[in-house]
Short mmCIF file of C-alpha atoms in Angstrom, two decimals:
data_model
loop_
_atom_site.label_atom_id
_atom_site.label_comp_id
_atom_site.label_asym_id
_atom_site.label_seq_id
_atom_site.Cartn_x
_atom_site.Cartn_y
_atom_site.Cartn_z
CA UNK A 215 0.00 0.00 0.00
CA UNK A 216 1.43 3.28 -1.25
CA UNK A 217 1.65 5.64 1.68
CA UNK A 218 -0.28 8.54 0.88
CA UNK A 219 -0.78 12.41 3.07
CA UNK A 220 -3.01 14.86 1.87
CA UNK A 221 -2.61 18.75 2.64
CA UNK A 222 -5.05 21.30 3.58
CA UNK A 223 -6.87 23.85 5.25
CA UNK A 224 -9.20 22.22 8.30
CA UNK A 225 -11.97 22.08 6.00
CA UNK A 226 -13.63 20.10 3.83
CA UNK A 227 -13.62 22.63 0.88
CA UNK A 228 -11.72 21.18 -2.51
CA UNK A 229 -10.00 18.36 -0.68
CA UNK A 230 -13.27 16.71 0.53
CA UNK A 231 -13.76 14.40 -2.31
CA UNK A 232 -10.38 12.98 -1.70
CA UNK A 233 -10.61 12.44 1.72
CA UNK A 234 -14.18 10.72 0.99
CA UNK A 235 -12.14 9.01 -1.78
CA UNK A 236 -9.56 7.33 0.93
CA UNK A 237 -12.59 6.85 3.11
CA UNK A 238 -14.27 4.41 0.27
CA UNK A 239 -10.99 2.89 -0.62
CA UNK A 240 -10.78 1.92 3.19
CA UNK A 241 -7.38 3.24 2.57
CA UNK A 242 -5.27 4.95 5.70
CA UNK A 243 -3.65 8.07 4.94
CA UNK A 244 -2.03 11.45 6.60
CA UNK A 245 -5.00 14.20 6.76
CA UNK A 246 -2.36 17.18 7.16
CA UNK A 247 -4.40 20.34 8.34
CA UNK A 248 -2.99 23.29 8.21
CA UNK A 249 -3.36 25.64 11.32
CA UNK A 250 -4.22 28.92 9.34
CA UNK A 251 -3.19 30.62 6.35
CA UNK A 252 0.37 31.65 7.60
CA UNK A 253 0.97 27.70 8.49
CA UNK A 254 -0.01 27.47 5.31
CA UNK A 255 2.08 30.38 3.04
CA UNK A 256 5.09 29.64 5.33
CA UNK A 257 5.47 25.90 5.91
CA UNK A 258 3.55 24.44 2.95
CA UNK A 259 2.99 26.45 -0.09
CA UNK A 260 6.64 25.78 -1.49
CA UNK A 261 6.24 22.34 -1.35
CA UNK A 262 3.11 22.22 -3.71
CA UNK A 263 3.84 21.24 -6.76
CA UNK A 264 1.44 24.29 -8.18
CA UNK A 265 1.87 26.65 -5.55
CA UNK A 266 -1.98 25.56 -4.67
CA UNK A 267 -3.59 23.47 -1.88
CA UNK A 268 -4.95 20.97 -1.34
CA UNK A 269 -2.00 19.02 -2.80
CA UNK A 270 -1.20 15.01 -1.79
CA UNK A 271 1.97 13.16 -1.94
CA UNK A 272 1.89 9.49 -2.70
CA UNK A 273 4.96 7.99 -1.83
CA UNK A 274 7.09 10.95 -1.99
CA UNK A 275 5.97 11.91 -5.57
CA UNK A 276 3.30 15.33 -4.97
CA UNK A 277 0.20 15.71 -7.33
CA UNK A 278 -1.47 19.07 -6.88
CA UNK A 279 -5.77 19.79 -8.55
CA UNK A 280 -7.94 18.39 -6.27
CA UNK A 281 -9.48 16.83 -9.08
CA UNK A 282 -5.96 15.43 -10.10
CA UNK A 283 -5.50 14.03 -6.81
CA UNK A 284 -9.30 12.52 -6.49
CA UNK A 285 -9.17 10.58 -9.67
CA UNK A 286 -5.47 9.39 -8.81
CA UNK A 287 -6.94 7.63 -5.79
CA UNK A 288 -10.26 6.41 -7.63
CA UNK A 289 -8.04 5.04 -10.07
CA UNK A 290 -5.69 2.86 -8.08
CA UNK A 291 -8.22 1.99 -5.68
CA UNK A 292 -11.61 0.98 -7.93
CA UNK A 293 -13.57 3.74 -7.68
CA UNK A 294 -12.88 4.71 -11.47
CA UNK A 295 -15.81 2.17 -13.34
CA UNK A 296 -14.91 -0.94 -15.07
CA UNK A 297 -13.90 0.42 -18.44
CA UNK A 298 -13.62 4.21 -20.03
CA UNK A 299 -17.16 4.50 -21.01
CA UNK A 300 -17.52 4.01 -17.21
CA UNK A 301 -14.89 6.25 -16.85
CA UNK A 302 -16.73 8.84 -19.37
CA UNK A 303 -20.42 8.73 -17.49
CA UNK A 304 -18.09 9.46 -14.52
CA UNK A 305 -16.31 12.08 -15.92
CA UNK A 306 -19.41 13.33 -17.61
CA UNK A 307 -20.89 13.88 -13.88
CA UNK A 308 -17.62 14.85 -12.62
CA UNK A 309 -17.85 17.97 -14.83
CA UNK A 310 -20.99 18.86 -14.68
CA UNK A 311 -20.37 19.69 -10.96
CA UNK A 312 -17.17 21.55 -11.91
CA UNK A 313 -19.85 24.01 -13.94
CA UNK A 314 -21.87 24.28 -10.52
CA UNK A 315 -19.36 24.99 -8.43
CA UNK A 316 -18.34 27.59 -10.79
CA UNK A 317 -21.65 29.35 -10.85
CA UNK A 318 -21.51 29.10 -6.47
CA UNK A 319 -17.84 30.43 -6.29
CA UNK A 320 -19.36 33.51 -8.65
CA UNK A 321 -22.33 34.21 -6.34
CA UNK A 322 -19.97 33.04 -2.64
CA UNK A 323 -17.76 35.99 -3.91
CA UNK A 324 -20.07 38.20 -5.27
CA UNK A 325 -19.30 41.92 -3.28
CA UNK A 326 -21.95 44.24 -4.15
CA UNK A 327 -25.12 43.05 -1.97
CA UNK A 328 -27.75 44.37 -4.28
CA UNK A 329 -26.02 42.06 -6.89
CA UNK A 330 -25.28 38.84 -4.72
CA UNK A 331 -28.93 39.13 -3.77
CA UNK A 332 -29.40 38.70 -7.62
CA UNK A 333 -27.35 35.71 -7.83
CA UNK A 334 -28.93 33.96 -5.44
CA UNK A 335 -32.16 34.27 -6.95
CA UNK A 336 -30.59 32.96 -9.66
CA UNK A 337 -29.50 30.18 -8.58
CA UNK A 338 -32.41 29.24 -6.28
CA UNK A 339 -35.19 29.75 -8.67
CA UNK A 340 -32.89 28.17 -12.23
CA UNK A 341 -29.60 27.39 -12.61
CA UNK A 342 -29.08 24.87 -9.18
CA UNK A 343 -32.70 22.65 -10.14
CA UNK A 344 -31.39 22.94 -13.71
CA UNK A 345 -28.02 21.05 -12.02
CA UNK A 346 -30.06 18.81 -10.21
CA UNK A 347 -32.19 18.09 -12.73
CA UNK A 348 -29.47 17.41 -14.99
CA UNK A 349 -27.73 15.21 -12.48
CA UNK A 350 -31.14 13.39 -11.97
CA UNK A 351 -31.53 12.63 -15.61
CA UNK A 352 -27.46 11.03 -15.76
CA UNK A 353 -28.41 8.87 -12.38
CA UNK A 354 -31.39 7.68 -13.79
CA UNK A 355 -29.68 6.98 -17.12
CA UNK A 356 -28.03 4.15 -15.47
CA UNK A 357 -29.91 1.28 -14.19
CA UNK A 358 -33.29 3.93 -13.47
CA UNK A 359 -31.32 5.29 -11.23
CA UNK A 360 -31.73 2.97 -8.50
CA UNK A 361 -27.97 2.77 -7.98
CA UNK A 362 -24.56 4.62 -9.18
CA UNK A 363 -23.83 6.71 -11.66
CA UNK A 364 -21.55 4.78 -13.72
CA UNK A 365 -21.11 0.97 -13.89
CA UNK A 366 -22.45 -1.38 -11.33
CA UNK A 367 -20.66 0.14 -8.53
CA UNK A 368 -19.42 2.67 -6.53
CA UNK A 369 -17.29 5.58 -7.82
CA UNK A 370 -15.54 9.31 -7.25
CA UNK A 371 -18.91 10.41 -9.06
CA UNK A 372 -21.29 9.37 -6.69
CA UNK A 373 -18.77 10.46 -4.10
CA UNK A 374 -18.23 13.80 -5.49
CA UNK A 375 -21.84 14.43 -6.12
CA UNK A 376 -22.79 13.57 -2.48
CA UNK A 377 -19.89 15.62 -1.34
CA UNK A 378 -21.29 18.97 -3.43
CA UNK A 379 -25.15 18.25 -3.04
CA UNK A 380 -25.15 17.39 0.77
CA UNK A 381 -23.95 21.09 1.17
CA UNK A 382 -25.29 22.93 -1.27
CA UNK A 383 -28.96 21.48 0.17
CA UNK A 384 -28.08 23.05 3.04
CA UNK A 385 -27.91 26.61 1.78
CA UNK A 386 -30.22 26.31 -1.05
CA UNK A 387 -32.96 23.90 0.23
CA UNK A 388 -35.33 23.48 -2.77
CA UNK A 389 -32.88 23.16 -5.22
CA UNK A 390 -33.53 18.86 -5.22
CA UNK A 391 -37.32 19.36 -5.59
CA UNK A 392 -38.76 16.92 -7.78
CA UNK A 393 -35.42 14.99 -8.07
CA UNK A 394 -36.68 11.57 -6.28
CA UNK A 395 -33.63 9.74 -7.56
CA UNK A 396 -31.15 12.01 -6.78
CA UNK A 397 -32.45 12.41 -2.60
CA UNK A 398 -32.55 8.17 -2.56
CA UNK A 399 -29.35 8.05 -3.45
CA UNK A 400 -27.88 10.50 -1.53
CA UNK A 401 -29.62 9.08 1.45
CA UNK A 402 -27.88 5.50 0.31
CA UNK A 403 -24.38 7.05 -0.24
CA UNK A 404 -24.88 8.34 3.21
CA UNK A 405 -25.57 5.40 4.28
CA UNK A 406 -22.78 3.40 3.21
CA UNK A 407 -20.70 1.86 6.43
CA UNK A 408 -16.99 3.60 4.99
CA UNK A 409 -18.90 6.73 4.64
CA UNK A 410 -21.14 6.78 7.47
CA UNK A 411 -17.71 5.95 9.75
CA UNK A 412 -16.06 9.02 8.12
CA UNK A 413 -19.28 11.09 8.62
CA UNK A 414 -19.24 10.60 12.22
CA UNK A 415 -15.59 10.86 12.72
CA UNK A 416 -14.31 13.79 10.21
CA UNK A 417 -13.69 17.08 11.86
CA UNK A 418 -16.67 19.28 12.04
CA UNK A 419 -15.67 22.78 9.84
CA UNK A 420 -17.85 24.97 8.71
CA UNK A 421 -17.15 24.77 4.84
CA UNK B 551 -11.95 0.71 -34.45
CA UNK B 552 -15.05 2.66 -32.95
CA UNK B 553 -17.12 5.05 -35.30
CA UNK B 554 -16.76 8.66 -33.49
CA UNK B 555 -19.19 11.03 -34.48
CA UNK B 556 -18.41 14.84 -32.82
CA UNK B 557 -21.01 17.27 -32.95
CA UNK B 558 -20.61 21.24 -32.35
CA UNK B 559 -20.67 24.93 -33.70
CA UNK B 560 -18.64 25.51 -36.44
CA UNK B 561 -16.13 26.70 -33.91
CA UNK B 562 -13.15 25.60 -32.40
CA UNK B 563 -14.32 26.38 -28.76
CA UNK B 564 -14.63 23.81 -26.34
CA UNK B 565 -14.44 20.91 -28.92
CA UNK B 566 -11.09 21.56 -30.45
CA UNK B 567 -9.07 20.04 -27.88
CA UNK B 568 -11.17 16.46 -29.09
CA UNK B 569 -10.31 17.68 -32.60
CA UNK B 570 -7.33 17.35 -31.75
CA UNK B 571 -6.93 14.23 -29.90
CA UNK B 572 -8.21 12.75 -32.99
CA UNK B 573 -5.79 14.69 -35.06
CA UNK B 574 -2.74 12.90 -33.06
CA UNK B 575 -3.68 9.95 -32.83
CA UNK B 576 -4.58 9.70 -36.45
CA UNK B 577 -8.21 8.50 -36.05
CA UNK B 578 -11.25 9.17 -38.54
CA UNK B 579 -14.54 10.44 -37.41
CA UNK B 580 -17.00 12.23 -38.36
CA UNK B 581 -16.61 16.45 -37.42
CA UNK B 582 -20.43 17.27 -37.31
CA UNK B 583 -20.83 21.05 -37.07
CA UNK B 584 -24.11 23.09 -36.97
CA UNK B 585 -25.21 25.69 -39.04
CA UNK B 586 -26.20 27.79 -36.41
CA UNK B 587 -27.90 28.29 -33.23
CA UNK B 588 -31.06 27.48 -34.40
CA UNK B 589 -29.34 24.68 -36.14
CA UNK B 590 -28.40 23.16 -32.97
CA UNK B 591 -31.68 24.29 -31.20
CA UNK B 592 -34.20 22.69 -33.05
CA UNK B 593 -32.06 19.72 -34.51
CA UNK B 594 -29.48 18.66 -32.33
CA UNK B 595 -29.96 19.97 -28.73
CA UNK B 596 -32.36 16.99 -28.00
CA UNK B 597 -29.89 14.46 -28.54
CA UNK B 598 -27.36 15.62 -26.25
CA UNK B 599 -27.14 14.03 -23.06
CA UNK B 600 -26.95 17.03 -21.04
CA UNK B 601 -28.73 18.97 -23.51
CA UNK B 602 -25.47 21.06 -24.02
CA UNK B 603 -22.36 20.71 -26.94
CA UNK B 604 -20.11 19.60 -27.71
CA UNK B 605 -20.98 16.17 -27.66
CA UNK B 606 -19.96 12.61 -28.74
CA UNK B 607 -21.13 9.32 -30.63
CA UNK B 608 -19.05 6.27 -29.94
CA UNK B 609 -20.70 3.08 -31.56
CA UNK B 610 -24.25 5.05 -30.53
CA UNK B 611 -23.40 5.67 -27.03
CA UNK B 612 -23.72 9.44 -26.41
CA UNK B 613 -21.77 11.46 -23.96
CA UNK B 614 -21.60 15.08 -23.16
CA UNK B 615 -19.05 17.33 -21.34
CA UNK B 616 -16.19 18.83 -23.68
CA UNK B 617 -13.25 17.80 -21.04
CA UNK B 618 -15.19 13.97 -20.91
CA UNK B 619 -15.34 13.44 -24.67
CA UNK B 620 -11.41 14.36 -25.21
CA UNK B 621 -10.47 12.04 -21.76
CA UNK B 622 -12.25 9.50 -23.21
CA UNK B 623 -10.66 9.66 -26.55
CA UNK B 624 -7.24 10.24 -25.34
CA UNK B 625 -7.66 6.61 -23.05
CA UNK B 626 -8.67 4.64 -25.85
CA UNK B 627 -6.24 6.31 -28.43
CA UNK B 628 -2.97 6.03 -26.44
CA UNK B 629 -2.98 9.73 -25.55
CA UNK B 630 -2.99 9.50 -21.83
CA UNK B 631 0.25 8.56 -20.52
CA UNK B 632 0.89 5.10 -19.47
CA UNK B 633 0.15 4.50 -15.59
CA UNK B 634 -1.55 6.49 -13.10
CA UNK B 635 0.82 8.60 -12.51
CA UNK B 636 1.01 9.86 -15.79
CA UNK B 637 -2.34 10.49 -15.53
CA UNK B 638 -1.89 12.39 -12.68
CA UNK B 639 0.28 14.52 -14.23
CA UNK B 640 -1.89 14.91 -17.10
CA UNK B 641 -5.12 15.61 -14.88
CA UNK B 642 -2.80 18.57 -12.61
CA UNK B 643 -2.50 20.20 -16.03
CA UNK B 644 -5.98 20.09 -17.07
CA UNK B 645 -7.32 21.22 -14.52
CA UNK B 646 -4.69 24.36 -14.29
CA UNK B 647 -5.98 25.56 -17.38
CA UNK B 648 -9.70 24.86 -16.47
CA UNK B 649 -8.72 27.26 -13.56
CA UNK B 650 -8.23 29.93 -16.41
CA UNK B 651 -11.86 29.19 -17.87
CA UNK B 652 -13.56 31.29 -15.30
CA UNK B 653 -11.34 34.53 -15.27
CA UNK B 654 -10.91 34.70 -19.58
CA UNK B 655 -14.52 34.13 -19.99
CA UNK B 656 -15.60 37.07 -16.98
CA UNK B 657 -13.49 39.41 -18.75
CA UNK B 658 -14.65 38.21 -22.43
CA UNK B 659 -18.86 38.47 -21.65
CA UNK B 660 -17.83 41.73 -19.49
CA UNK B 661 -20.33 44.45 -20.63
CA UNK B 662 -18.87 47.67 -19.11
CA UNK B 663 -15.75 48.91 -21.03
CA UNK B 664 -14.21 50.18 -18.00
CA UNK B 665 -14.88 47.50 -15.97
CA UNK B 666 -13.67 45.42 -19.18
CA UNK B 667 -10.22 47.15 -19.28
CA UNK B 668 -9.53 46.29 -15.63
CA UNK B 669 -9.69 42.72 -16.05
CA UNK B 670 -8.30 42.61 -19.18
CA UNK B 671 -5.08 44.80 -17.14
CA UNK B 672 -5.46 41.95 -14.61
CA UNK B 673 -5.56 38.82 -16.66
CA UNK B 674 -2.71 40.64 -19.10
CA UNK B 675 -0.41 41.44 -15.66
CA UNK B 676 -1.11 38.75 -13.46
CA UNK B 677 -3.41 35.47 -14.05
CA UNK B 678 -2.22 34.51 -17.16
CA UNK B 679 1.27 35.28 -16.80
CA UNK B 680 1.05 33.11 -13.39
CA UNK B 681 -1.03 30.46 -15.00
CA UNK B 682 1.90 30.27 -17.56
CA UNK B 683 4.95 29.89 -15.22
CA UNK B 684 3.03 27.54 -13.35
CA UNK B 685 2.57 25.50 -16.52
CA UNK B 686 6.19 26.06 -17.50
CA UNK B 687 7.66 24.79 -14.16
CA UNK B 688 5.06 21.24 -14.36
CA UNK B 689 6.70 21.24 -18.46
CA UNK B 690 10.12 21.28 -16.80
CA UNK B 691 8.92 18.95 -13.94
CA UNK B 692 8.70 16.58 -15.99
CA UNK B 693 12.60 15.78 -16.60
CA UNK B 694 12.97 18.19 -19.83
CA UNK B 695 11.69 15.27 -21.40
CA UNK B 696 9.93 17.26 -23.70
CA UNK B 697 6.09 16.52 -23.17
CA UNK B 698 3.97 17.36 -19.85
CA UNK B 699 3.48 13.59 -19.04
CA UNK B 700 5.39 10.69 -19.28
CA UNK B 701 7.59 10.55 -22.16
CA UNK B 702 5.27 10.71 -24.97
CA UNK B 703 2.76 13.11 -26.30
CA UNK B 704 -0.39 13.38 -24.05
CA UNK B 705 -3.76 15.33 -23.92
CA UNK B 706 -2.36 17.81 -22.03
CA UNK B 707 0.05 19.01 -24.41
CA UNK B 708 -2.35 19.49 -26.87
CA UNK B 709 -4.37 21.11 -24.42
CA UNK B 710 -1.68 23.46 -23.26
CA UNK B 711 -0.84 24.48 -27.35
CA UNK B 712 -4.65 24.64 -27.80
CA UNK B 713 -5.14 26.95 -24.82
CA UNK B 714 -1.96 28.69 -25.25
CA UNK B 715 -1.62 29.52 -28.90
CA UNK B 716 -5.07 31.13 -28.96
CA UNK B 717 -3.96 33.28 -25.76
CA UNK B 718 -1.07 34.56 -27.43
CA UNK B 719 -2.62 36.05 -29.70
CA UNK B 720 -4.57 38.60 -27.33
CA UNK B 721 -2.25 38.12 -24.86
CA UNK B 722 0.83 38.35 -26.60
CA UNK B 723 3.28 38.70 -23.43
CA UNK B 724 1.40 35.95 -21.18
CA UNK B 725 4.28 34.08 -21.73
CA UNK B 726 7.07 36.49 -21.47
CA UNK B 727 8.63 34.82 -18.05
CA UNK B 728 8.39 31.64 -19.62
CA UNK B 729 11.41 29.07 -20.27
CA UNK B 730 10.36 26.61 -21.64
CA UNK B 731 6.86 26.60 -23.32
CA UNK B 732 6.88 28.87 -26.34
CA UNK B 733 9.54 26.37 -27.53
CA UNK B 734 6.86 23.54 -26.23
CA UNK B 735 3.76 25.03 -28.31
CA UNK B 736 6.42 25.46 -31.73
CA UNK B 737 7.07 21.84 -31.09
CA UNK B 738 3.58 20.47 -30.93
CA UNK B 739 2.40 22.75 -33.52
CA UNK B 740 4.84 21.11 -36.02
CA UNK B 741 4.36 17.72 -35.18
CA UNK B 742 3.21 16.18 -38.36
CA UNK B 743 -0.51 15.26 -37.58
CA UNK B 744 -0.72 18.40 -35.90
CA UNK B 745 0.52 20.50 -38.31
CA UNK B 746 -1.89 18.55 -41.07
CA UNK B 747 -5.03 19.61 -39.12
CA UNK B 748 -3.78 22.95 -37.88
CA UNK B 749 -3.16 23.17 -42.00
CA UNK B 750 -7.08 21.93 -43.32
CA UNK B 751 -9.62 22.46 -39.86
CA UNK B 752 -12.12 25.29 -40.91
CA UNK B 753 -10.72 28.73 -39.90
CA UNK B 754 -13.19 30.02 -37.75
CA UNK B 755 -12.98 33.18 -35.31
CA UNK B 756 -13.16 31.25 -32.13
#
């Protein structure tokens, strides 16, 4: 088993997905938090390989993207499908969330209140049910959607789409309405004993 | 072989980078490209699978998602390095210039022309030219071995000269603190099977 440490704020943030990844994988690993952001610009930013966080090292060899990282692990450790159409329904799913977040960095940023009222409204009343929808249409594409999103088992898709969606729900409640699928399976991925154990355990941060 | 069928504008956009794949590793298939919007809206849109383009055929499987459709090529055609690793080092580089989707395309739909010129000062003084030396130092990572990944060509040097030649050209100092990669994007551009597409593909404006 490669030995593998993964390097961060203390939040769940961009290197989530990984850590629910290692979680799946039942694989152990070094969940390196950094104190603040001086811990982090003076003992950790030189050592990414992109000047970036979160970054990982697997053996001594550093891959930084948390998207880089995430499929790194789902590929050595069979969360990647069983062939690369799998791997394309995952990838598919993979970047429609990458649009999402996107549209959720532009409104969490947004300075002017007037206008960040606007984007919300936006993205309540359209563009996060569109996602959803979307999403709801790709689960049920496989199997009715009674299961995963790719293949016949789990994978970083499911994973990453329970890591955005369980928090996104939170701000933006209605934004699942009339996505039946989509809430079942989040309740199952929940449910699963790896990820329930990590649930329960994982430090509690507010992003 | 599979029968690929790509369908898009008549644009180079976000299906070039497929184009390209294709290009290098010398593979037919068929370069569908609408008319125009209503083109797409009325004929096309309905058979995407996320009702967006560009999107892909193989053997009647559809899938959508520009950055899926060129992965998925580049794993069957050779064109992703050759362990996980590789990939790795492939996937760090894709995403570093997905980073750059957000800022280019703010500035680009940017209405107000003062606003317009501010991020244009911004992108032209610091995001690209970062982007760039952080693309040059993973080119130089990678044991001056020539190619991002690995030691043969990849999807994310075609990528990188896809991205970066068409910044150049409004950006013409992005790379200015650069070592290594204007020499990288001369190299892929005269690759042979590059070079042969880059020579017949439509010449559109974007």
């Amino acid at each position: 088993m490669p030995s593998y440490k993964v390097y961060y704020f203390n939040a769940r943030g961009r290197a989530e997905i990984t850590r629910l990844a290692l979680a799946a994988a039942g694989v152990e690993y070094e969940d390196i938090r950094f104190k603040d952001r001086d811990d982090w610009l003076n003992n950790y930013k030189q050592l990414s390989p992109t000047g970036q966080s979160p970054f990982m090292e697997v053996d001594g060899k550093k891959i930084g993207q948390s998207l880089a990282m995430a499929r790194y692990v789902a590929r050595e450790h069979g969360l990647y499908g069983n062939s690369t159409m799998d791997g394309a329904m995952i990838d598919q799913v993979l970047y429609t969330l990458e649009d999402m977040t996107k549209s959720l960095i532009d409104w969490h940023f947004e300075q002017d209140e007037a206008k960040k009222a606007e984007k919300e409204k936006k993205l309540t009343d359209e563009t996060l049910p569109g996602f959803m929808q979307r999403l709801n249409k790709l689960l049920k594409s496989n199997d009715g959607g009674k299961g995963y999103f790719a293949g016949d088992k789990l994978s970083i898709a499911d994973l990453a789409v329970f890591d955005q969606c369980s928090g996104m729900v939170v701000k933006f409640p209605k934004c699942m309405a009339n996505c039946d699928e989509l809430q079942a399976f989040l309740g199952r991925i929940k449910a699963l004993p790896k990820i329930a154990d990590w649930l329960a355990k994982r430090p509690q941060t507010e992003f | 072989m599979p029968t690929y069928k790509l369908y898009y504008f008549n644009a180079k956009g976000n299906a070039e980078i497929t184009r390209l794949v294709f290009a290098a590793a010398g593979v037919e298939y068929e370069d569908i490209r609408f008319k125009d919007r209503d083109d797409w809206l009325n004929n096309y849109k309905h058979l995407s699978p996320t009702g967006q383009c560009p999107f892909l055929e193989v053997d009647g499987k559809k899938i959508g998602q520009s950055l899926a459709i060129a992965r998925l090529v580049a794993r069957e055609q050779g064109l992703y390095g050759e362990s996980n690793m590789d990939g790795a080092m492939i996937d760090q580089v894709l995403y570093t210039l997905d980073d750059l989707t957000k800022p280019l395309i703010d500035w680009h739909f940017e209405k107000d022309e003062a606003k317009k010129a501010e991020k244009e000062k911004k992108l032209a003084e610091e995001t690209l030219p970062e982007s760039m030396q952080r693309l040059d130092k993973l080119l130089k990572g990678n044991g001056g071995k020539g190619y991002f990944a690995g030691n043969k060509l990849s999807i994310a040097d075609l990528a990188v000269f896809n991205q970066c030649s068409g910044l150049v050209v409004k950006f013409p100092k992005c790379m200015d603190k650069c070592k290594e990669l204007p020499a990288f994007i001369d190299r892929i551009k005269a690759l042979p099977k590059i070079a042969d597409w880059l020579a017949k593909r439509p010449q559109t404006d974007f």
